[in-house]
Amino acid sequence: MAEEEGPAIELRQRKKPKSFENKESAIEEKIDDTAVPERAPKYVLLQRFAKVFIGCLAAVTSGMMYAFYLSAYHERKFWFSNRQELEREITFQGDSAIYYSYYKDMLRAPSFERGVYELIHNNKTVSLKTINAVQQMSLYPELIASVLYQATGSNEIIEPVYFYIGIVFGLQGIYVTALFVTSWLMSGTWLAGMLTVAWFIINRVDTTRIEYSIPLRENWALPYFACQVAALTGYLKSNLNTYGERFCYLLMSASTYTFMMMWEYSHYLLFLQAISLFLLDSFSLEQSDKVHEVYKTYIFSLFLGYLLQFENSALLVSPLLSLVVALVLIKCLQLNVKKGTFVAKIMKVINFYLVCTLTVTLNIIMKTFVPHKENGHMLKFLEVKFGLNMTKNFTMNWLLCQKFLQAPSQDLFLRLTQSSLLPFYILVLIICFLSMMQVILRRINGKSLKETVTLEDGRIGERPEIIYHVIHTILLGSLAMVLEGLKYLWTPYVCMLAASGVCSPELWTTLFKWLRLRTVHPVLLAFILSMAVPTIIGLSLWKEFFPRLMTELTELQEFYDPDTVELMTWIKRQAPVAAVFAGSPQLMGVIKLCTGWMVTSLPLYSDDDLLKRNENIYQIYSKRSAEDIYKILTSYKANYLIVEDAICNEVGTMRGCRVKDLLDIANGHVVCEEGGKLTYSKYGRFCHEVKINYSPYVNYFTRVYWNRSYFVYKINTVISFQS
């Protein structure tokens, strides 16, 4: 025992000097380590500041250049500065004309309060109908624009129309800047933002409708949604400090509420976002507290919007509110169960089922007890769209024939492929989705995720902001595959996700980890590709598309519509101030804007009564008697009827989608399905017969003006039945 203990004592004695040497070396290393940070943090901070400064400068510059580009293109397309006011206003077509007309009404009002009162109790737009135009048409952009125009003294500097379109173009610049920042946050390099902007502008035919209809609600609202998405992306990042989180949360709250006030359909888009966050939270890919803070923002915005939008019941019965309330209730009832266990997995499934069931139940309850205008035409349209029902209804079939409500054509995918956007989007989406599924499977198997994911790990699927965007873009893409009009919600985020992916070293590292690349270090190759690939894409885009953009700005185009100008001039000079005009809804919108006269219908498709009016007025292009048309028009107190030659003699490219064809189907004059009953009309088509000037048409209608495109008839108050 003594011999065994001796060596042990000697070992302990030998450790003493060694420990003393270690202490000395440790002190020396500590001194060396503390000497380096005196210079290293300054260098790192300077490098970070330079990176952020250059990125912010590039983001703001991109937005400003895009706004200037839109302004220059608009000037070249319409030759706007050389036009008279009437010719400028005619460029606003359809519902865009209605929105701008109310902006003009606000500027003509003696005071802001009086102008708002007249819009809320508006009885000078549609005959026999008093509407709350602010609520029904979401006129908050026009209210804000009119206040800014007068408060800033711009009436002495710039014309109202330039101020109005300037605000919209400025918002589009903010839109592009927000997409730039979002891509930058996801990839870590502002090079991704530059590529996002390039793809967005090159594919602007599919990313925005700003070129066709400036005052559209989506052109006012989507820039705020892009800001909200950028703030949400930063908020979801795991490595964000407290001040950054607070800033992102405040920006997200403000932009969510503003977005909801600008567009009547905003809560549907936020509903898709809430589903994405719910799925993110279900797989525990992010702290649940953060996601539920976003839910609180939804609830706050919904109730504040409800109060300030004249108690808009559509927000109370929206699926967004039902989903968020269900999620909050389930969160309160959730039990603390150890993660990874079998019980935890069962609870996840039960929670998912409860959220879905409770959401549907709450929505049914809200619709039962909250008075609201049911959008029955929307439900019927979806039934017909998906083949669940057949109908001869004119409005439903007319909506089905609209291009933006049909499935996207092959041209969309060809354009996105030619700009190289679609191939890279699919590549990035597949890698991110598969990585996300790996993370989910690890969670299901009870494996814990790393608190800090390094680049060498190659796990892009563990980043919550990436996963949110993957889920969100899949949802938006699914809808865009059904309705082409929804591509404008999807393609901007396709640009952003594709650009952030190809510029992210983490995405390439994830791919190389799967391929088990050994010849070259995966991280080194990932860094090379994250710089080389976007550079090659940028150079190819510059070579192919930049000359086209410059050509568009140098070409002088002209919006030439003399017939409409002559018609508006005649109405302003010859028609009585109290006259009421009847005709196609699109033309009525232009008449309301250019003349201010009252009309019988408007090009708005969210109101059942206006849709019924539109269908009745369109009967002037059907095979109905003069007496029937006269009764319809006089029931709306119309004094003048305008027949458009383009509709009466329309030669449609799509069979069965002409207005007169849809009317014949609705009236039973044409059989569109087997077993249908065909009824022959003994009357000719009204729009043709009324031009011939013979009895009984001349007894009811007197032609007072015509040109190549329009025929105006005065509706007789005293009917003469002389031959």
XYZ file of C-alpha atoms in Angstrom:
723
model
C 0.000 0.000 0.000
C 2.877 2.317 0.865
C 4.569 1.591 -2.450
C 1.335 2.329 -4.324
C 0.770 5.589 -2.474
C 4.303 6.913 -3.153
C 3.923 7.434 -6.874
C 0.529 9.044 -6.312
C 2.124 11.597 -3.982
C 4.874 12.245 -6.507
C 2.293 12.853 -9.237
C 0.479 15.370 -7.090
C 3.761 17.103 -6.332
C 4.627 17.324 -10.046
C 1.315 18.973 -10.850
C 2.081 21.978 -8.699
C 4.782 23.574 -10.846
C 2.810 22.657 -13.966
C -0.265 24.398 -12.637
C 1.881 27.433 -11.838
C 3.172 27.467 -15.429
C -0.387 27.108 -16.728
C -1.456 30.066 -14.624
C 1.363 32.155 -16.002
C 0.602 31.123 -19.578
C -3.116 31.709 -18.993
C -2.385 35.186 -17.664
C -0.205 35.885 -20.682
C -2.929 34.641 -23.049
C -5.507 36.732 -21.214
C -3.286 39.791 -21.567
C -2.834 39.052 -25.255
C -6.593 38.493 -25.707
C -7.462 41.698 -23.949
C -4.940 43.609 -25.995
C -6.498 42.589 -29.341
C -10.138 43.657 -28.690
C -9.007 47.248 -28.204
C -8.618 47.425 -31.995
C -10.852 44.556 -33.183
C -14.221 45.971 -32.050
C -13.469 49.305 -33.713
C -12.640 47.564 -36.949
C -15.681 45.291 -36.736
C -18.009 48.186 -35.853
C -16.622 50.268 -38.693
C -17.046 47.372 -41.088
C -20.624 46.777 -39.929
C -21.455 50.478 -40.130
C -20.079 50.696 -43.660
C -22.038 47.606 -44.674
C -25.299 48.913 -43.200
C -24.752 52.412 -44.588
C -24.053 51.180 -48.123
C -26.988 48.755 -47.940
C -29.418 51.426 -46.725
C -28.152 53.839 -49.367
C -28.642 51.180 -52.054
C -32.152 50.378 -50.766
C -33.281 54.010 -50.726
C -31.648 54.709 -54.093
C -33.375 51.666 -55.637
C -36.759 52.853 -54.398
C -36.228 56.416 -55.613
C -34.978 55.303 -59.021
C -37.979 53.013 -59.460
C -40.362 55.859 -58.552
C -38.618 58.165 -61.058
C -38.729 55.405 -63.663
C -42.500 55.010 -63.218
C -43.007 58.753 -63.490
C -40.920 58.994 -66.668
C -42.588 55.938 -68.217
C -46.055 57.302 -67.407
C -45.156 60.620 -69.039
C -43.863 58.887 -72.165
C -46.808 56.520 -72.382
C -49.584 59.115 -72.081
C -47.701 62.288 -73.048
C -49.240 63.548 -69.844
C -47.727 67.022 -69.566
C -48.990 68.037 -73.032
C -52.579 66.988 -72.369
C -55.571 69.032 -71.320
C -57.151 68.184 -67.965
C -60.028 66.309 -69.611
C -57.660 64.150 -71.667
C -55.599 63.372 -68.569
C -58.659 62.282 -66.628
C -59.787 59.939 -69.411
C -56.603 57.915 -68.842
C -58.177 56.803 -65.536
C -60.405 53.928 -66.578
C -63.074 51.929 -64.735
C -62.927 51.933 -60.942
C -59.758 54.046 -61.039
C -61.850 56.919 -62.383
C -64.229 56.646 -59.420
C -61.419 56.843 -56.858
C -59.840 59.876 -58.477
C -63.218 61.619 -58.837
C -63.666 61.549 -55.055
C -60.188 63.039 -54.645
C -61.359 65.914 -56.852
C -64.550 66.247 -54.784
C -62.490 66.580 -51.610
C -60.395 69.368 -53.150
C -63.533 71.229 -54.278
C -65.166 70.986 -50.842
C -65.195 74.235 -48.778
C -63.580 72.392 -45.855
C -62.200 68.951 -45.065
C -65.023 68.237 -42.610
C -67.658 69.167 -45.174
C -65.980 67.065 -47.832
C -65.890 64.008 -45.578
C -69.546 64.523 -44.618
C -70.599 64.653 -48.278
C -68.700 61.460 -49.026
C -70.198 59.654 -46.054
C -73.716 60.740 -47.076
C -73.151 60.660 -50.826
C -76.305 60.920 -52.954
C -74.767 62.645 -55.985
C -73.047 59.655 -57.568
C -75.589 56.857 -58.078
C -79.229 57.668 -58.766
C -81.789 56.736 -56.095
C -79.003 55.575 -53.787
C -77.201 57.154 -50.830
C -73.885 55.506 -50.094
C -71.099 55.857 -47.568
C -68.385 56.170 -50.189
C -65.560 56.285 -47.624
C -66.507 52.914 -46.170
C -67.766 51.191 -49.304
C -64.844 52.165 -51.540
C -62.051 52.521 -48.933
C -61.386 56.173 -49.762
C -58.872 56.770 -46.975
C -56.043 57.225 -49.523
C -57.994 60.017 -51.214
C -58.729 61.668 -47.857
C -55.046 61.583 -46.912
C -53.923 62.822 -50.345
C -56.360 65.758 -50.281
C -55.248 66.773 -46.779
C -51.569 66.606 -47.736
C -52.172 68.558 -50.940
C -53.824 71.461 -49.122
C -51.813 71.346 -45.882
C -48.444 71.441 -47.631
C -49.430 74.325 -49.887
C -48.884 72.177 -52.955
C -51.889 73.782 -54.668
C -49.634 76.718 -55.486
C -46.822 74.555 -56.851
C -48.203 71.441 -58.534
C -51.444 70.378 -60.194
C -53.695 67.985 -58.222
C -53.305 65.094 -60.662
C -49.498 65.222 -60.512
C -49.569 65.333 -56.724
C -51.909 62.334 -56.610
C -49.963 60.080 -58.976
C -46.718 61.277 -57.391
C -47.809 59.889 -54.020
C -48.675 56.535 -55.601
C -45.347 56.356 -57.437
C -43.581 57.266 -54.190
C -45.355 54.400 -52.434
C -44.175 52.054 -55.172
C -40.650 53.200 -54.385
C -41.252 52.301 -50.732
C -42.617 48.942 -51.936
C -39.358 48.163 -53.748
C -37.275 49.391 -50.807
C -39.180 47.108 -48.411
C -38.598 44.099 -50.672
C -34.913 45.062 -50.824
C -34.655 45.167 -47.016
C -36.522 41.866 -46.601
C -34.165 40.075 -48.979
C -31.191 41.703 -47.245
C -32.380 40.524 -43.811
C -32.826 36.964 -45.044
C -29.516 36.620 -46.885
C -27.253 38.925 -44.881
C -26.059 40.813 -47.976
C -27.544 43.816 -49.752
C -26.535 42.213 -53.041
C -29.710 40.136 -52.665
C -31.722 43.334 -52.413
C -30.265 44.620 -55.670
C -31.146 41.365 -57.417
C -34.679 41.489 -55.958
C -35.233 44.974 -57.350
C -33.840 43.967 -60.757
C -36.180 40.974 -61.016
C -39.144 43.016 -59.752
C -38.698 45.741 -62.386
C -37.946 43.363 -65.266
C -41.047 41.300 -64.452
C -43.229 44.324 -63.572
C -45.933 43.119 -65.984
C -46.499 40.296 -63.499
C -45.476 42.007 -60.239
C -47.626 45.150 -60.285
C -50.623 46.764 -61.995
C -49.361 50.309 -61.495
C -48.915 50.844 -65.244
C -52.562 50.135 -66.023
C -54.518 51.589 -63.109
C -52.720 53.998 -60.795
C -55.459 54.644 -58.170
C -56.210 50.955 -57.513
C -56.498 50.139 -53.804
C -53.756 47.518 -54.025
C -51.284 50.122 -55.316
C -51.893 52.119 -52.140
C -51.987 49.131 -49.776
C -49.333 46.617 -50.877
C -46.368 48.911 -50.094
C -47.505 48.935 -46.452
C -47.845 45.157 -46.506
C -44.291 44.896 -47.845
C -43.120 47.077 -44.931
C -45.033 44.833 -42.544
C -43.402 41.709 -44.016
C -39.953 43.310 -43.744
C -40.588 44.200 -40.077
C -41.968 40.703 -39.387
C -38.898 39.136 -40.995
C -36.608 41.105 -38.703
C -38.811 40.375 -35.693
C -38.633 36.615 -36.273
C -34.835 36.538 -36.442
C -33.310 34.691 -33.498
C -30.195 36.851 -33.123
C -31.997 40.209 -32.894
C -31.322 42.409 -29.869
C -34.020 43.946 -27.662
C -33.997 47.361 -29.318
C -34.198 45.772 -32.763
C -37.153 43.658 -31.689
C -38.995 46.693 -30.331
C -38.407 48.685 -33.494
C -39.554 45.801 -35.714
C -42.632 45.232 -33.564
C -43.662 48.903 -33.667
C -43.111 49.116 -37.424
C -45.029 45.883 -37.932
C -47.969 47.114 -35.819
C -48.187 50.468 -37.595
C -47.917 48.998 -41.090
C -50.449 46.237 -40.306
C -53.071 48.761 -39.244
C -52.349 51.103 -42.183
C -52.544 48.206 -44.624
C -55.911 47.211 -43.197
C -57.268 50.738 -43.593
C -56.142 51.068 -47.221
C -57.699 47.951 -48.757
C -60.987 46.231 -48.058
C -59.514 42.791 -48.863
C -56.436 43.240 -46.667
C -57.703 40.958 -43.894
C -57.775 38.014 -46.308
C -54.074 38.470 -47.073
C -53.314 38.811 -43.357
C -55.317 35.619 -42.815
C -52.856 33.749 -45.050
C -50.011 35.298 -43.090
C -51.597 34.183 -39.808
C -51.852 30.615 -41.157
C -48.141 30.725 -42.007
C -47.287 31.877 -38.483
C -49.574 29.236 -36.989
C -47.776 26.475 -38.906
C -44.449 27.992 -37.859
C -45.520 27.913 -34.227
C -47.017 24.417 -34.497
C -43.644 22.881 -35.289
C -41.922 24.927 -32.573
C -39.658 26.552 -35.075
C -39.737 29.852 -33.197
C -40.476 31.089 -29.715
C -44.208 30.902 -29.280
C -44.298 34.228 -27.457
C -43.140 36.132 -30.518
C -45.805 34.632 -32.728
C -48.526 35.399 -30.213
C -47.350 38.995 -30.018
C -48.063 39.185 -33.743
C -51.542 37.777 -33.095
C -52.154 40.615 -30.644
C -51.224 43.057 -33.386
C -53.871 41.495 -35.628
C -56.551 41.793 -32.950
C -55.641 45.393 -32.168
C -55.662 46.364 -35.863
C -58.970 44.609 -36.499
C -60.845 46.309 -33.663
C -59.284 49.713 -34.294
C -60.144 49.335 -37.976
C -63.679 48.299 -37.059
C -64.173 51.482 -35.031
C -62.584 53.873 -37.521
C -64.212 52.283 -40.576
C -67.726 53.140 -39.401
C -68.140 49.843 -37.528
C -67.240 47.751 -40.547
C -68.815 44.395 -39.745
C -66.750 42.678 -42.454
C -63.753 42.829 -40.099
C -65.661 41.156 -37.264
C -66.802 38.253 -39.433
C -63.431 37.915 -41.176
C -61.664 34.538 -40.935
C -58.590 36.373 -39.602
C -60.316 37.366 -36.369
C -61.788 33.888 -35.866
C -58.391 32.229 -36.380
C -56.496 34.608 -34.091
C -59.070 34.366 -31.286
C -58.992 30.570 -31.572
C -55.184 30.555 -31.376
C -55.172 32.805 -28.304
C -57.781 30.656 -26.533
C -55.914 27.438 -27.286
C -52.708 29.057 -26.033
C -54.383 29.848 -22.686
C -55.619 26.268 -22.348
C -52.327 24.680 -23.400
C -50.641 22.404 -20.873
C -46.913 22.422 -20.175
C -45.783 19.054 -21.464
C -42.184 17.984 -21.879
C -41.168 18.339 -25.499
C -40.348 15.290 -27.547
C -42.494 12.891 -25.539
C -45.352 10.874 -26.998
C -47.846 12.928 -24.991
C -46.412 16.137 -26.470
C -46.864 14.790 -29.997
C -50.472 13.836 -29.267
C -51.106 17.287 -27.791
C -49.744 18.911 -30.939
C -52.224 17.002 -33.069
C -55.077 17.808 -30.675
C -54.149 21.516 -30.650
C -54.038 21.602 -34.435
C -57.479 20.003 -34.633
C -58.918 22.303 -31.967
C -57.629 25.434 -33.718
C -59.210 24.411 -37.032
C -62.505 23.439 -35.423
C -62.709 26.453 -33.158
C -61.890 28.834 -36.017
C -64.776 27.537 -38.134
C -67.132 27.535 -35.130
C -66.279 31.099 -34.117
C -66.685 32.329 -37.682
C -70.146 30.753 -37.923
C -71.147 32.256 -34.566
C -69.911 35.713 -35.571
C -71.796 35.593 -38.854
C -74.930 34.503 -37.004
C -74.966 37.277 -34.408
C -73.166 40.149 -36.174
C -75.261 41.952 -38.822
C -73.256 42.059 -42.029
C -73.647 42.133 -45.764
C -72.995 38.643 -46.989
C -70.927 38.584 -50.180
C -73.138 35.941 -51.731
C -71.812 36.595 -55.217
C -68.287 35.695 -54.071
C -69.382 32.317 -52.742
C -71.393 31.604 -55.889
C -68.446 32.609 -58.025
C -66.145 30.177 -56.190
C -68.695 27.390 -56.575
C -68.911 27.954 -60.338
C -65.153 28.494 -60.624
C -64.353 25.096 -59.116
C -67.124 23.316 -61.026
C -69.351 22.726 -58.002
C -72.284 24.451 -59.649
C -73.547 25.634 -63.030
C -75.251 28.944 -63.628
C -76.712 31.115 -66.374
C -76.395 34.232 -64.249
C -74.914 37.101 -66.238
C -72.801 38.520 -63.401
C -71.239 35.174 -62.494
C -70.398 34.304 -66.090
C -69.099 37.813 -66.752
C -66.751 37.538 -63.765
C -65.565 34.127 -64.940
C -64.654 35.663 -68.292
C -62.454 38.352 -66.743
C -58.793 37.598 -67.332
C -57.684 38.333 -63.766
C -60.163 35.748 -62.428
C -59.021 32.944 -64.719
C -56.162 30.506 -64.263
C -52.773 31.925 -65.336
C -51.696 31.237 -68.885
C -48.429 29.678 -70.010
C -47.181 33.152 -70.918
C -46.725 33.946 -67.223
C -44.341 31.034 -66.693
C -42.517 31.749 -69.953
C -41.882 35.360 -68.932
C -40.673 34.363 -65.467
C -38.410 31.720 -66.998
C -36.934 34.076 -69.597
C -35.812 36.407 -66.824
C -34.281 33.372 -64.996
C -36.529 34.099 -61.982
C -38.642 30.946 -61.984
C -35.780 28.373 -62.204
C -33.875 29.944 -59.308
C -37.066 30.339 -57.274
C -37.856 26.647 -57.658
C -34.276 25.721 -56.690
C -34.330 27.910 -53.563
C -37.832 26.769 -52.601
C -36.935 23.071 -52.882
C -33.760 23.415 -50.779
C -35.478 25.497 -48.085
C -38.532 23.240 -48.012
C -36.509 20.021 -47.697
C -34.346 21.573 -44.989
C -37.500 22.667 -43.191
C -38.886 19.126 -43.361
C -35.636 17.832 -41.847
C -36.076 20.197 -38.920
C -39.695 19.150 -38.458
C -38.778 15.458 -38.453
C -36.103 16.113 -35.848
C -38.658 17.891 -33.718
C -41.104 15.006 -34.076
C -38.388 12.562 -33.046
C -37.677 14.645 -29.957
C -34.269 15.958 -30.986
C -33.520 19.440 -29.720
C -32.421 22.140 -32.120
C -29.212 24.081 -31.671
C -29.598 27.442 -29.989
C -27.167 29.065 -32.416
C -26.914 27.687 -35.931
C -23.549 28.292 -37.581
C -22.808 28.454 -41.294
C -20.899 25.167 -41.154
C -24.025 23.352 -39.914
C -25.791 23.891 -43.251
C -29.289 24.037 -41.725
C -31.130 26.893 -43.343
C -34.379 25.197 -42.339
C -33.805 26.101 -38.680
C -34.126 29.820 -39.346
C -37.715 30.848 -38.523
C -37.853 33.824 -40.902
C -36.861 31.588 -43.818
C -39.494 29.008 -42.959
C -42.178 31.663 -42.619
C -41.450 32.932 -46.120
C -41.393 29.418 -47.561
C -44.848 28.662 -46.142
C -46.194 32.083 -47.103
C -44.973 31.943 -50.696
C -46.396 28.426 -51.114
C -49.817 29.630 -49.947
C -49.741 32.688 -52.204
C -48.475 30.609 -55.111
C -51.283 28.087 -54.691
C -53.853 30.870 -54.991
C -52.037 32.451 -57.933
C -52.299 29.144 -59.788
C -56.094 29.425 -59.516
C -56.654 33.151 -60.159
C -54.254 35.104 -62.342
C -55.123 38.368 -60.583
C -53.480 37.056 -57.411
C -50.110 36.741 -59.127
C -49.473 40.364 -58.128
C -49.412 39.217 -54.507
C -47.152 36.245 -55.215
C -44.509 37.298 -57.762
C -42.925 40.123 -55.678
C -42.115 37.593 -52.959
C -40.911 35.136 -55.576
C -38.343 37.785 -56.559
C -37.412 38.335 -52.925
C -37.094 34.645 -51.940
C -35.156 33.666 -55.059
C -32.706 36.557 -54.676
C -32.163 35.988 -50.953
C -31.580 32.282 -51.594
C -28.958 32.515 -54.330
C -27.111 35.218 -52.357
C -27.141 33.240 -49.096
C -24.022 31.133 -48.303
C -26.147 29.162 -45.869
C -28.380 27.846 -48.661
C -25.416 26.638 -50.713
C -23.808 25.105 -47.598
C -27.046 23.219 -46.924
C -26.987 21.849 -50.456
C -23.315 20.830 -50.281
C -23.843 19.105 -46.923
C -26.468 16.925 -48.548
C -24.154 16.208 -51.496
C -21.307 15.435 -49.025
C -18.840 17.477 -50.997
C -15.262 16.660 -49.957
C -13.004 17.937 -52.743
C -13.555 21.596 -51.787
C -14.515 22.962 -48.382
C -18.337 23.463 -48.497
C -18.273 26.813 -46.697
C -15.601 28.233 -48.991
C -17.457 27.087 -52.099
C -20.722 28.428 -50.665
C -19.192 31.880 -50.229
C -17.863 31.803 -53.782
C -21.201 30.773 -55.277
C -23.188 33.270 -53.178
C -21.165 36.012 -54.870
C -20.614 34.486 -58.315
C -24.167 33.301 -59.075
C -25.947 36.639 -58.409
C -23.173 38.479 -60.265
C -23.636 36.294 -63.343
C -27.438 36.688 -63.107
C -27.109 40.449 -62.762
C -24.798 40.766 -65.755
C -27.065 38.633 -67.942
C -30.138 40.648 -66.896
C -28.284 43.896 -67.569
C -27.224 42.758 -71.036
C -30.644 41.474 -72.093
C -33.196 43.710 -70.358
C -31.530 47.050 -69.637
C -31.652 48.151 -73.320
C -35.380 47.338 -73.352
C -36.019 49.501 -70.299
C -34.140 52.396 -71.863
C -36.069 51.951 -75.112
C -39.357 52.203 -73.199
C -38.255 55.525 -71.732
C -37.140 56.942 -75.080
C -40.205 55.894 -77.087
C -42.954 58.509 -77.251
C -46.382 56.893 -77.005
C -49.737 58.604 -77.119
C -53.127 57.882 -75.559
C -55.526 58.853 -78.353
C -59.272 58.687 -77.686
C -60.962 61.635 -79.420
C -64.440 60.057 -79.373
C -64.514 59.895 -75.586
C -63.189 63.449 -75.354
C -65.962 64.660 -77.688
C -68.586 62.779 -75.668
C -67.464 64.287 -72.352
C -67.318 67.745 -73.903
C -70.870 67.402 -75.231
C -72.179 66.234 -71.850
C -70.605 69.179 -70.026
C -71.988 71.669 -72.558
C -75.394 70.270 -73.501
C -76.717 67.990 -70.763
C -78.664 69.466 -67.814
C -76.858 69.479 -64.470
C -79.510 67.230 -62.929
C -79.308 64.659 -65.736
C -78.739 60.978 -64.966
C -76.792 58.849 -67.454
C -77.082 55.106 -68.075
C -74.580 52.873 -69.865
C -71.784 50.409 -69.227
C -70.252 50.685 -65.715
C -66.772 51.421 -67.110
C -68.056 54.402 -69.097
C -70.123 55.611 -66.137
C -66.975 55.828 -64.034
C -65.339 58.093 -66.625
C -68.485 60.262 -66.855
C -68.561 60.675 -63.085
C -64.909 61.779 -63.085
C -64.874 64.037 -66.140
C -68.280 65.709 -65.819
C -69.520 65.112 -62.267
C -72.969 64.095 -63.569
C -74.989 61.414 -61.789
C -74.991 57.852 -63.169
C -77.056 54.703 -62.714
C -74.207 52.254 -62.034
C -70.529 52.046 -61.097
C -67.691 49.631 -61.984
C -67.543 48.185 -58.447
C -68.020 44.475 -57.831
C -68.177 44.185 -54.045
C -71.756 45.415 -53.659
C -74.685 43.150 -54.556
C -77.015 46.045 -55.364
C -74.533 47.638 -57.776
C -73.933 44.270 -59.437
C -77.681 43.889 -59.975
C -77.847 47.406 -61.424
C -74.994 46.634 -63.799
C -76.751 43.506 -65.033
C -80.013 45.397 -65.620
C -78.345 48.289 -67.457
C -76.401 45.859 -69.637
C -79.767 44.675 -71.020
C -79.467 47.452 -73.606
C -77.220 44.991 -75.471
C -79.703 42.093 -75.252
C -82.653 40.975 -77.376
C -85.305 42.788 -75.351
C -88.153 45.039 -76.388
C -87.968 48.817 -76.325
C -90.648 48.851 -73.644
C -88.639 46.517 -71.366
C -85.509 48.636 -71.706
C -87.507 51.802 -71.120
C -88.994 50.397 -67.887
C -85.551 49.348 -66.629
C -83.993 52.748 -67.318
C -86.839 54.807 -65.907
C -86.846 52.675 -62.746
C -83.392 54.174 -62.058
C -84.546 57.706 -63.064
C -82.177 57.760 -66.049
C -82.528 60.680 -68.502
C -79.895 59.702 -71.076
C -78.763 56.367 -72.484
C -75.308 55.848 -74.024
C -74.819 52.894 -76.375
C -71.209 51.896 -77.069
C -70.499 50.562 -80.522
C -67.504 48.568 -79.189
C -69.811 46.469 -76.997
C -72.711 46.252 -79.437
C -70.490 45.027 -82.290
C -67.925 43.287 -80.093
C -65.850 40.554 -81.705
C -64.474 38.702 -78.697
C -61.404 36.516 -78.797
C -62.905 34.120 -76.270
C -66.041 32.338 -77.382
C -69.086 32.987 -75.232
C -67.489 35.829 -73.261
C -68.900 38.778 -75.158
C -71.391 40.833 -73.185
C -74.210 40.159 -75.666
C -73.476 36.409 -75.603
C -73.637 36.307 -71.803
C -76.927 38.233 -71.889
C -78.400 35.806 -74.416
C -77.430 32.887 -72.177
C -78.907 34.566 -69.082
C -82.136 35.423 -70.924
C -82.452 31.916 -72.367
C -81.965 32.978 -75.993
C -78.958 30.674 -76.381
C -78.527 27.165 -74.980
C -75.191 26.711 -73.220
C -75.689 23.192 -71.862
C -77.446 19.977 -72.762
C -81.050 19.768 -71.683
C -81.406 23.555 -71.533
C -84.571 25.159 -72.850
C -84.129 27.541 -75.784
C -86.491 30.504 -76.063
C -86.530 32.540 -79.243
C -86.822 36.292 -78.924
C -89.132 38.069 -81.347
C -87.129 41.254 -80.833
C -83.834 42.174 -82.394
C -80.832 43.242 -80.377
C -81.790 46.547 -78.787
C -78.482 48.350 -79.416
C -78.863 47.630 -83.153
C -82.563 48.314 -83.461
C -82.514 51.639 -81.635
C -80.084 53.066 -84.228
C -82.530 52.513 -87.096
C -84.970 55.128 -85.749
C -88.278 53.375 -86.305
C -91.284 52.730 -84.106
C -91.573 51.746 -81.305
C -87.931 52.683 -80.507
C -88.332 56.327 -81.524
C -91.349 56.527 -79.252
C -89.214 55.889 -76.176
C -85.774 57.195 -77.196
C -84.580 60.223 -79.156
C -81.049 60.352 -80.473
C -79.369 63.609 -79.469
C -75.682 62.945 -80.154
C -73.462 60.398 -81.832
C -69.934 59.829 -83.105
C -67.984 56.808 -84.283
C -68.001 55.125 -80.858
C -70.987 56.422 -78.901
C -74.701 56.975 -79.481
C -76.533 59.118 -76.929
C -80.326 58.874 -76.593
C -82.632 61.036 -74.526
C -85.202 58.959 -72.674
C -88.582 60.461 -73.449
C -90.790 61.436 -70.538
C -93.888 61.763 -72.762
C -94.272 58.742 -75.001
C -95.735 59.113 -78.463
C -96.939 55.948 -80.217
C -97.291 57.459 -83.651
C -95.750 55.450 -86.442
